[in-house]
Amino acid sequence: MMPEFPAAAVDHLVPVADRLVEQGWSVSDSGLPAAVLSELERCCHSLWDSDSLRPAAIGRAGERQVRAEVRGDHIRWLDDCQPSAAHDAYRDAMAALRQTLNRSLLLGLDSYETHYALYPPGAGYRKHLDRFKDNPLRTVSVVLYLNSQWQPGDGGELRLHLPQGALDVEPRAGTLAVFMSDSIVHEVLPARRDRASLVGWFRRRPDNPLLR
Ligand code: OGA
Ligand code: MN
């Protein structure tokens, strides 16, 4: 039988939305139970160990290419993974976040796409924005880190390039980074040990009249 996890609390999501409005980014604790986080972490490593992750590509449709020196993570979309109680708990938490963001940002976010990502030692992701011509609907980026063993010196920090300077986020298990996909330039510093996460994007409706 699949274990069941209690529904995550949502009170802590309001400040996430507030910070997103004020500054375009938020870093906080996800509020997900430790049992969910450890199951997600285990799943990401087991996908990697069973060769079920694929090198991530960059570039436009038609000319997608793997360039590990630019982007070195290996991914699998959650839709292509076995359903589990932990995946349900994660999706429920993201649905709650989407609702909270819609209440304060009026962005009309209506879907969420998400994949596991594993950066092996040496892998990073150079400075980029998440909204590009091929993906005009990606509006809010979300990264949940899954590294219970992370220590200073292990690398793999998320570096946000902000007007006031660079801000490095340690990829510790349970940390949730949320930022505007079209405006926050960011990068992943090279990892020195396997670095696991779930990365996703809230997308807006293609026909949102508020955003024409
Ligand atoms: C991405 C990305 C950041 C991170 O996948 O587009 O920027 O910290 N990830 O994993
Ligand atoms: Mn990115």
PDB file of C-alpha atoms and ligand atoms in Angstrom:
ATOM      1  CA  MET A   1       0.000   0.000   0.000  1.00  0.00           C
ATOM      2  CA  MET A   2       1.202   3.479  -0.799  1.00  0.00           C
ATOM      3  CA  PRO A   3       1.897   5.574   2.292  1.00  0.00           C
ATOM      4  CA  GLU A   4      -0.358   8.570   2.688  1.00  0.00           C
ATOM      5  CA  PHE A   5       0.790  11.982   3.737  1.00  0.00           C
ATOM      6  CA  PRO A   6      -1.299  14.653   5.428  1.00  0.00           C
ATOM      7  CA  ALA A   7      -2.149  17.711   3.340  1.00  0.00           C
ATOM      8  CA  ALA A   8       0.511  20.419   3.595  1.00  0.00           C
ATOM      9  CA  ALA A   9      -0.275  23.654   5.431  1.00  0.00           C
ATOM     10  CA  VAL A  10      -0.762  26.683   3.191  1.00  0.00           C
ATOM     11  CA  ASP A  11      -0.394  29.689   5.553  1.00  0.00           C
ATOM     12  CA  HIS A  12       3.284  30.019   4.730  1.00  0.00           C
ATOM     13  CA  LEU A  13       2.436  30.520   1.029  1.00  0.00           C
ATOM     14  CA  VAL A  14       1.006  34.016   1.457  1.00  0.00           C
ATOM     15  CA  PRO A  15       4.438  35.534   2.236  1.00  0.00           C
ATOM     16  CA  VAL A  16       5.818  33.737  -0.837  1.00  0.00           C
ATOM     17  CA  ALA A  17       3.253  35.543  -2.997  1.00  0.00           C
ATOM     18  CA  ASP A  18       3.941  38.858  -1.217  1.00  0.00           C
ATOM     19  CA  ARG A  19       7.679  38.620  -1.833  1.00  0.00           C
ATOM     20  CA  LEU A  20       7.090  37.658  -5.448  1.00  0.00           C
ATOM     21  CA  VAL A  21       5.017  40.825  -5.936  1.00  0.00           C
ATOM     22  CA  GLU A  22       7.522  43.036  -4.095  1.00  0.00           C
ATOM     23  CA  GLN A  23      10.817  41.748  -5.418  1.00  0.00           C
ATOM     24  CA  GLY A  24      10.185  39.110  -8.102  1.00  0.00           C
ATOM     25  CA  TRP A  25      11.579  36.194  -6.093  1.00  0.00           C
ATOM     26  CA  SER A  26      11.163  34.278  -2.848  1.00  0.00           C
ATOM     27  CA  VAL A  27      13.239  31.686  -1.017  1.00  0.00           C
ATOM     28  CA  SER A  28      11.573  29.857   1.842  1.00  0.00           C
ATOM     29  CA  ASP A  29      10.906  26.519   3.444  1.00  0.00           C
ATOM     30  CA  SER A  30       8.491  24.478   1.320  1.00  0.00           C
ATOM     31  CA  GLY A  31       6.549  23.298   4.352  1.00  0.00           C
ATOM     32  CA  LEU A  32       6.470  19.776   2.888  1.00  0.00           C
ATOM     33  CA  PRO A  33       6.734  17.026   5.508  1.00  0.00           C
ATOM     34  CA  ALA A  34      10.164  15.427   5.925  1.00  0.00           C
ATOM     35  CA  ALA A  35       8.745  12.045   4.855  1.00  0.00           C
ATOM     36  CA  VAL A  36       7.582  13.511   1.536  1.00  0.00           C
ATOM     37  CA  LEU A  37      10.913  15.240   0.921  1.00  0.00           C
ATOM     38  CA  SER A  38      12.906  12.105   1.624  1.00  0.00           C
ATOM     39  CA  GLU A  39      10.677  10.032  -0.659  1.00  0.00           C
ATOM     40  CA  LEU A  40      11.072  12.584  -3.491  1.00  0.00           C
ATOM     41  CA  GLU A  41      14.838  12.620  -2.929  1.00  0.00           C
ATOM     42  CA  ARG A  42      14.949   8.824  -2.971  1.00  0.00           C
ATOM     43  CA  CYS A  43      12.886   8.726  -6.163  1.00  0.00           C
ATOM     44  CA  CYS A  44      15.188  11.177  -7.976  1.00  0.00           C
ATOM     45  CA  HIS A  45      18.274   9.146  -7.068  1.00  0.00           C
ATOM     46  CA  SER A  46      16.615   5.882  -7.996  1.00  0.00           C
ATOM     47  CA  LEU A  47      15.666   7.309 -11.429  1.00  0.00           C
ATOM     48  CA  TRP A  48      19.306   8.331 -11.875  1.00  0.00           C
ATOM     49  CA  ASP A  49      20.608   4.935 -10.698  1.00  0.00           C
ATOM     50  CA  SER A  50      18.276   3.103 -13.096  1.00  0.00           C
ATOM     51  CA  ASP A  51      19.358   5.309 -16.042  1.00  0.00           C
ATOM     52  CA  SER A  52      15.867   6.803 -16.319  1.00  0.00           C
ATOM     53  CA  LEU A  53      16.973  10.458 -16.493  1.00  0.00           C
ATOM     54  CA  ARG A  54      17.980  12.040 -19.819  1.00  0.00           C
ATOM     55  CA  PRO A  55      20.457  14.847 -20.513  1.00  0.00           C
ATOM     56  CA  ALA A  56      18.512  18.114 -20.656  1.00  0.00           C
ATOM     57  CA  ALA A  57      18.578  20.047 -23.930  1.00  0.00           C
ATOM     58  CA  ILE A  58      18.696  23.767 -24.636  1.00  0.00           C
ATOM     59  CA  GLY A  59      17.602  25.865 -27.609  1.00  0.00           C
ATOM     60  CA  ARG A  60      14.505  26.334 -29.711  1.00  0.00           C
ATOM     61  CA  ALA A  61      12.231  23.580 -30.999  1.00  0.00           C
ATOM     62  CA  GLY A  62      13.768  21.994 -34.073  1.00  0.00           C
ATOM     63  CA  GLU A  63      17.275  22.879 -32.956  1.00  0.00           C
ATOM     64  CA  ARG A  64      17.257  21.463 -29.454  1.00  0.00           C
ATOM     65  CA  GLN A  65      20.686  20.241 -28.474  1.00  0.00           C
ATOM     66  CA  VAL A  66      22.477  18.828 -25.472  1.00  0.00           C
ATOM     67  CA  ARG A  67      25.359  21.100 -24.503  1.00  0.00           C
ATOM     68  CA  ALA A  68      26.584  19.875 -21.159  1.00  0.00           C
ATOM     69  CA  GLU A  69      28.998  22.793 -20.780  1.00  0.00           C
ATOM     70  CA  VAL A  70      25.965  25.137 -20.781  1.00  0.00           C
ATOM     71  CA  ARG A  71      23.428  22.906 -19.028  1.00  0.00           C
ATOM     72  CA  GLY A  72      24.544  19.655 -17.402  1.00  0.00           C
ATOM     73  CA  ASP A  73      21.460  18.330 -15.643  1.00  0.00           C
ATOM     74  CA  HIS A  74      19.613  15.105 -16.398  1.00  0.00           C
ATOM     75  CA  ILE A  75      15.843  15.198 -16.208  1.00  0.00           C
ATOM     76  CA  ARG A  76      12.576  13.285 -16.257  1.00  0.00           C
ATOM     77  CA  TRP A  77       9.151  14.896 -16.446  1.00  0.00           C
ATOM     78  CA  LEU A  78       6.983  13.990 -13.475  1.00  0.00           C
ATOM     79  CA  ASP A  79       4.167  13.022 -15.864  1.00  0.00           C
ATOM     80  CA  ASP A  80       6.456  10.212 -17.071  1.00  0.00           C
ATOM     81  CA  CYS A  81       7.136   8.921 -13.540  1.00  0.00           C
ATOM     82  CA  GLN A  82       5.272   6.305 -11.532  1.00  0.00           C
ATOM     83  CA  PRO A  83       2.461   7.876  -9.507  1.00  0.00           C
ATOM     84  CA  SER A  84       3.137   7.913  -5.781  1.00  0.00           C
ATOM     85  CA  ALA A  85       1.770   9.447  -2.596  1.00  0.00           C
ATOM     86  CA  ALA A  86       4.837  11.718  -2.434  1.00  0.00           C
ATOM     87  CA  HIS A  87       4.223  12.937  -5.993  1.00  0.00           C
ATOM     88  CA  ASP A  88       0.604  13.645  -5.058  1.00  0.00           C
ATOM     89  CA  ALA A  89       1.712  15.582  -1.975  1.00  0.00           C
ATOM     90  CA  TYR A  90       4.137  17.633  -4.103  1.00  0.00           C
ATOM     91  CA  ARG A  91       1.500  18.344  -6.761  1.00  0.00           C
ATOM     92  CA  ASP A  92      -1.032  19.308  -4.068  1.00  0.00           C
ATOM     93  CA  ALA A  93       1.472  21.743  -2.550  1.00  0.00           C
ATOM     94  CA  MET A  94       2.129  23.271  -5.980  1.00  0.00           C
ATOM     95  CA  ALA A  95      -1.612  23.535  -6.648  1.00  0.00           C
ATOM     96  CA  ALA A  96      -1.996  25.412  -3.340  1.00  0.00           C
ATOM     97  CA  LEU A  97       0.873  27.706  -4.310  1.00  0.00           C
ATOM     98  CA  ARG A  98      -0.705  28.330  -7.723  1.00  0.00           C
ATOM     99  CA  GLN A  99      -4.001  29.332  -6.100  1.00  0.00           C
ATOM    100  CA  THR A 100      -2.259  31.628  -3.643  1.00  0.00           C
ATOM    101  CA  LEU A 101      -0.249  33.275  -6.432  1.00  0.00           C
ATOM    102  CA  ASN A 102      -3.347  33.728  -8.555  1.00  0.00           C
ATOM    103  CA  ARG A 103      -5.101  35.503  -5.693  1.00  0.00           C
ATOM    104  CA  SER A 104      -2.372  38.095  -5.248  1.00  0.00           C
ATOM    105  CA  LEU A 105      -0.726  38.334  -8.658  1.00  0.00           C
ATOM    106  CA  LEU A 106      -3.773  37.932 -10.923  1.00  0.00           C
ATOM    107  CA  LEU A 107      -1.609  36.178 -13.451  1.00  0.00           C
ATOM    108  CA  GLY A 108      -4.157  33.569 -14.499  1.00  0.00           C
ATOM    109  CA  LEU A 109      -1.735  30.708 -13.890  1.00  0.00           C
ATOM    110  CA  ASP A 110      -3.587  27.630 -15.047  1.00  0.00           C
ATOM    111  CA  SER A 111      -1.111  24.777 -15.351  1.00  0.00           C
ATOM    112  CA  TYR A 112       2.117  23.427 -13.946  1.00  0.00           C
ATOM    113  CA  GLU A 113       4.842  21.495 -15.745  1.00  0.00           C
ATOM    114  CA  THR A 114       7.572  19.883 -13.681  1.00  0.00           C
ATOM    115  CA  HIS A 115      10.548  17.577 -13.936  1.00  0.00           C
ATOM    116  CA  TYR A 116      13.115  15.940 -11.707  1.00  0.00           C
ATOM    117  CA  ALA A 117      16.630  17.184 -12.314  1.00  0.00           C
ATOM    118  CA  LEU A 118      19.924  15.691 -11.224  1.00  0.00           C
ATOM    119  CA  TYR A 119      23.209  17.553 -11.669  1.00  0.00           C
ATOM    120  CA  PRO A 120      26.142  15.134 -11.368  1.00  0.00           C
ATOM    121  CA  PRO A 121      29.500  16.469 -10.132  1.00  0.00           C
ATOM    122  CA  GLY A 122      30.810  19.157 -12.497  1.00  0.00           C
ATOM    123  CA  ALA A 123      27.376  19.968 -13.924  1.00  0.00           C
ATOM    124  CA  GLY A 124      25.795  23.423 -13.730  1.00  0.00           C
ATOM    125  CA  TYR A 125      23.505  25.639 -15.780  1.00  0.00           C
ATOM    126  CA  ARG A 126      24.867  28.912 -17.115  1.00  0.00           C
ATOM    127  CA  LYS A 127      23.154  32.278 -16.667  1.00  0.00           C
ATOM    128  CA  HIS A 128      19.711  32.306 -18.312  1.00  0.00           C
ATOM    129  CA  LEU A 129      16.068  33.333 -18.118  1.00  0.00           C
ATOM    130  CA  ASP A 130      13.355  30.650 -18.040  1.00  0.00           C
ATOM    131  CA  ARG A 131      10.959  32.489 -20.373  1.00  0.00           C
ATOM    132  CA  PHE A 132      12.123  32.208 -23.939  1.00  0.00           C
ATOM    133  CA  LYS A 133      10.465  32.597 -27.298  1.00  0.00           C
ATOM    134  CA  ASP A 134       9.487  28.952 -27.469  1.00  0.00           C
ATOM    135  CA  ASN A 135       8.026  29.030 -23.989  1.00  0.00           C
ATOM    136  CA  PRO A 136       6.156  32.337 -23.735  1.00  0.00           C
ATOM    137  CA  LEU A 137       3.683  30.927 -21.222  1.00  0.00           C
ATOM    138  CA  ARG A 138       6.168  30.087 -18.476  1.00  0.00           C
ATOM    139  CA  THR A 139       5.450  32.738 -15.881  1.00  0.00           C
ATOM    140  CA  VAL A 140       6.636  31.633 -12.442  1.00  0.00           C
ATOM    141  CA  SER A 141       9.581  29.262 -11.894  1.00  0.00           C
ATOM    142  CA  VAL A 142       9.691  26.965  -8.870  1.00  0.00           C
ATOM    143  CA  VAL A 143      12.562  24.833  -7.612  1.00  0.00           C
ATOM    144  CA  LEU A 144      12.269  22.396  -4.704  1.00  0.00           C
ATOM    145  CA  TYR A 145      15.636  21.109  -3.527  1.00  0.00           C
ATOM    146  CA  LEU A 146      16.094  17.496  -2.480  1.00  0.00           C
ATOM    147  CA  ASN A 147      19.565  17.283  -0.956  1.00  0.00           C
ATOM    148  CA  SER A 148      19.388  16.171   2.671  1.00  0.00           C
ATOM    149  CA  GLN A 149      23.153  15.683   2.782  1.00  0.00           C
ATOM    150  CA  TRP A 150      24.127  19.054   1.277  1.00  0.00           C
ATOM    151  CA  GLN A 151      27.071  20.778   3.003  1.00  0.00           C
ATOM    152  CA  PRO A 152      28.787  24.116   2.349  1.00  0.00           C
ATOM    153  CA  GLY A 153      31.452  23.391  -0.264  1.00  0.00           C
ATOM    154  CA  ASP A 154      29.260  20.921  -2.165  1.00  0.00           C
ATOM    155  CA  GLY A 155      28.485  23.599  -4.801  1.00  0.00           C
ATOM    156  CA  GLY A 156      25.313  23.568  -6.875  1.00  0.00           C
ATOM    157  CA  GLU A 157      23.989  26.825  -5.421  1.00  0.00           C
ATOM    158  CA  LEU A 158      21.265  28.631  -7.349  1.00  0.00           C
ATOM    159  CA  ARG A 159      22.634  32.110  -8.082  1.00  0.00           C
ATOM    160  CA  LEU A 160      19.995  34.790  -8.617  1.00  0.00           C
ATOM    161  CA  HIS A 161      21.311  37.885 -10.412  1.00  0.00           C
ATOM    162  CA  LEU A 162      19.422  40.730  -8.740  1.00  0.00           C
ATOM    163  CA  PRO A 163      19.737  44.519  -9.125  1.00  0.00           C
ATOM    164  CA  GLN A 164      21.515  44.669  -5.757  1.00  0.00           C
ATOM    165  CA  GLY A 165      23.935  41.869  -6.681  1.00  0.00           C
ATOM    166  CA  ALA A 166      24.152  38.095  -6.737  1.00  0.00           C
ATOM    167  CA  LEU A 167      22.237  36.021  -4.203  1.00  0.00           C
ATOM    168  CA  ASP A 168      23.243  32.383  -3.723  1.00  0.00           C
ATOM    169  CA  VAL A 169      20.662  29.842  -2.574  1.00  0.00           C
ATOM    170  CA  GLU A 170      21.926  26.631  -0.967  1.00  0.00           C
ATOM    171  CA  PRO A 171      20.118  23.624  -2.485  1.00  0.00           C
ATOM    172  CA  ARG A 172      19.185  22.124   0.884  1.00  0.00           C
ATOM    173  CA  ALA A 173      16.327  19.626   1.131  1.00  0.00           C
ATOM    174  CA  GLY A 174      13.006  21.399   1.581  1.00  0.00           C
ATOM    175  CA  THR A 175      14.116  24.835   0.362  1.00  0.00           C
ATOM    176  CA  LEU A 176      11.707  26.304  -2.179  1.00  0.00           C
ATOM    177  CA  ALA A 177      12.906  28.975  -4.621  1.00  0.00           C
ATOM    178  CA  VAL A 178      10.181  30.813  -6.561  1.00  0.00           C
ATOM    179  CA  PHE A 179      10.854  33.564  -9.093  1.00  0.00           C
ATOM    180  CA  MET A 180       9.432  35.364 -12.114  1.00  0.00           C
ATOM    181  CA  SER A 181      10.426  33.409 -15.233  1.00  0.00           C
ATOM    182  CA  ASP A 182      10.771  36.439 -17.519  1.00  0.00           C
ATOM    183  CA  SER A 183      12.822  38.752 -15.333  1.00  0.00           C
ATOM    184  CA  ILE A 184      15.099  36.942 -12.883  1.00  0.00           C
ATOM    185  CA  VAL A 185      18.385  35.961 -14.532  1.00  0.00           C
ATOM    186  CA  HIS A 186      19.857  32.962 -12.729  1.00  0.00           C
ATOM    187  CA  GLU A 187      22.360  30.140 -12.961  1.00  0.00           C
ATOM    188  CA  VAL A 188      23.295  26.898 -11.218  1.00  0.00           C
ATOM    189  CA  LEU A 189      26.880  26.865  -9.963  1.00  0.00           C
ATOM    190  CA  PRO A 190      28.771  23.642 -10.696  1.00  0.00           C
ATOM    191  CA  ALA A 191      27.841  20.865  -8.290  1.00  0.00           C
ATOM    192  CA  ARG A 192      30.555  18.895  -6.531  1.00  0.00           C
ATOM    193  CA  ARG A 193      28.244  16.023  -5.558  1.00  0.00           C
ATOM    194  CA  ASP A 194      24.969  14.774  -7.068  1.00  0.00           C
ATOM    195  CA  ARG A 195      22.397  17.553  -6.724  1.00  0.00           C
ATOM    196  CA  ALA A 196      18.708  16.617  -6.896  1.00  0.00           C
ATOM    197  CA  SER A 197      15.649  18.833  -7.341  1.00  0.00           C
ATOM    198  CA  LEU A 198      12.161  19.144  -8.753  1.00  0.00           C
ATOM    199  CA  VAL A 199      11.922  22.115 -11.108  1.00  0.00           C
ATOM    200  CA  GLY A 200       8.653  23.462 -12.461  1.00  0.00           C
ATOM    201  CA  TRP A 201       6.874  26.322 -14.116  1.00  0.00           C
ATOM    202  CA  PHE A 202       3.432  27.764 -13.639  1.00  0.00           C
ATOM    203  CA  ARG A 203       2.079  28.625 -17.049  1.00  0.00           C
ATOM    204  CA  ARG A 204      -0.535  31.190 -17.917  1.00  0.00           C
ATOM    205  CA  ARG A 205      -3.342  30.615 -20.377  1.00  0.00           C
ATOM    206  CA  PRO A 206      -2.385  31.404 -23.956  1.00  0.00           C
ATOM    207  CA  ASP A 207      -5.454  33.608 -24.326  1.00  0.00           C
ATOM    208  CA  ASN A 208      -5.273  35.547 -21.053  1.00  0.00           C
ATOM    209  CA  PRO A 209      -6.787  38.918 -22.070  1.00  0.00           C
ATOM    210  CA  LEU A 210      -5.140  40.678 -19.102  1.00  0.00           C
ATOM    211  CA  LEU A 211      -1.720  39.929 -20.509  1.00  0.00           C
ATOM    212  CA  ARG A 212      -2.093  40.831 -24.152  1.00  0.00           C
TER     213      ARG A 212
HETATM  214  C1  OGA B   1      16.281  25.503 -14.570  1.00  0.00           C
HETATM  215  C2  OGA B   1      17.009  26.137 -13.444  1.00  0.00           C
HETATM  216  C3  OGA B   1      17.627  26.166 -11.131  1.00  0.00           C
HETATM  217  C4  OGA B   1      17.988  25.230 -10.027  1.00  0.00           C
HETATM  218  O1  OGA B   1      16.106  24.270 -14.556  1.00  0.00           O
HETATM  219  O2  OGA B   1      15.871  26.236 -15.501  1.00  0.00           O
HETATM  220  O3  OGA B   1      17.391  27.270 -13.596  1.00  0.00           O
HETATM  221  O4  OGA B   1      18.405  25.714  -8.955  1.00  0.00           O
HETATM  222  N1  OGA B   1      17.164  25.481 -12.286  1.00  0.00           N
HETATM  223  O5  OGA B   1      17.897  24.024 -10.213  1.00  0.00           O
HETATM  224 MN    MN B   2      16.227  28.256 -15.052  1.00  0.00          MN
END
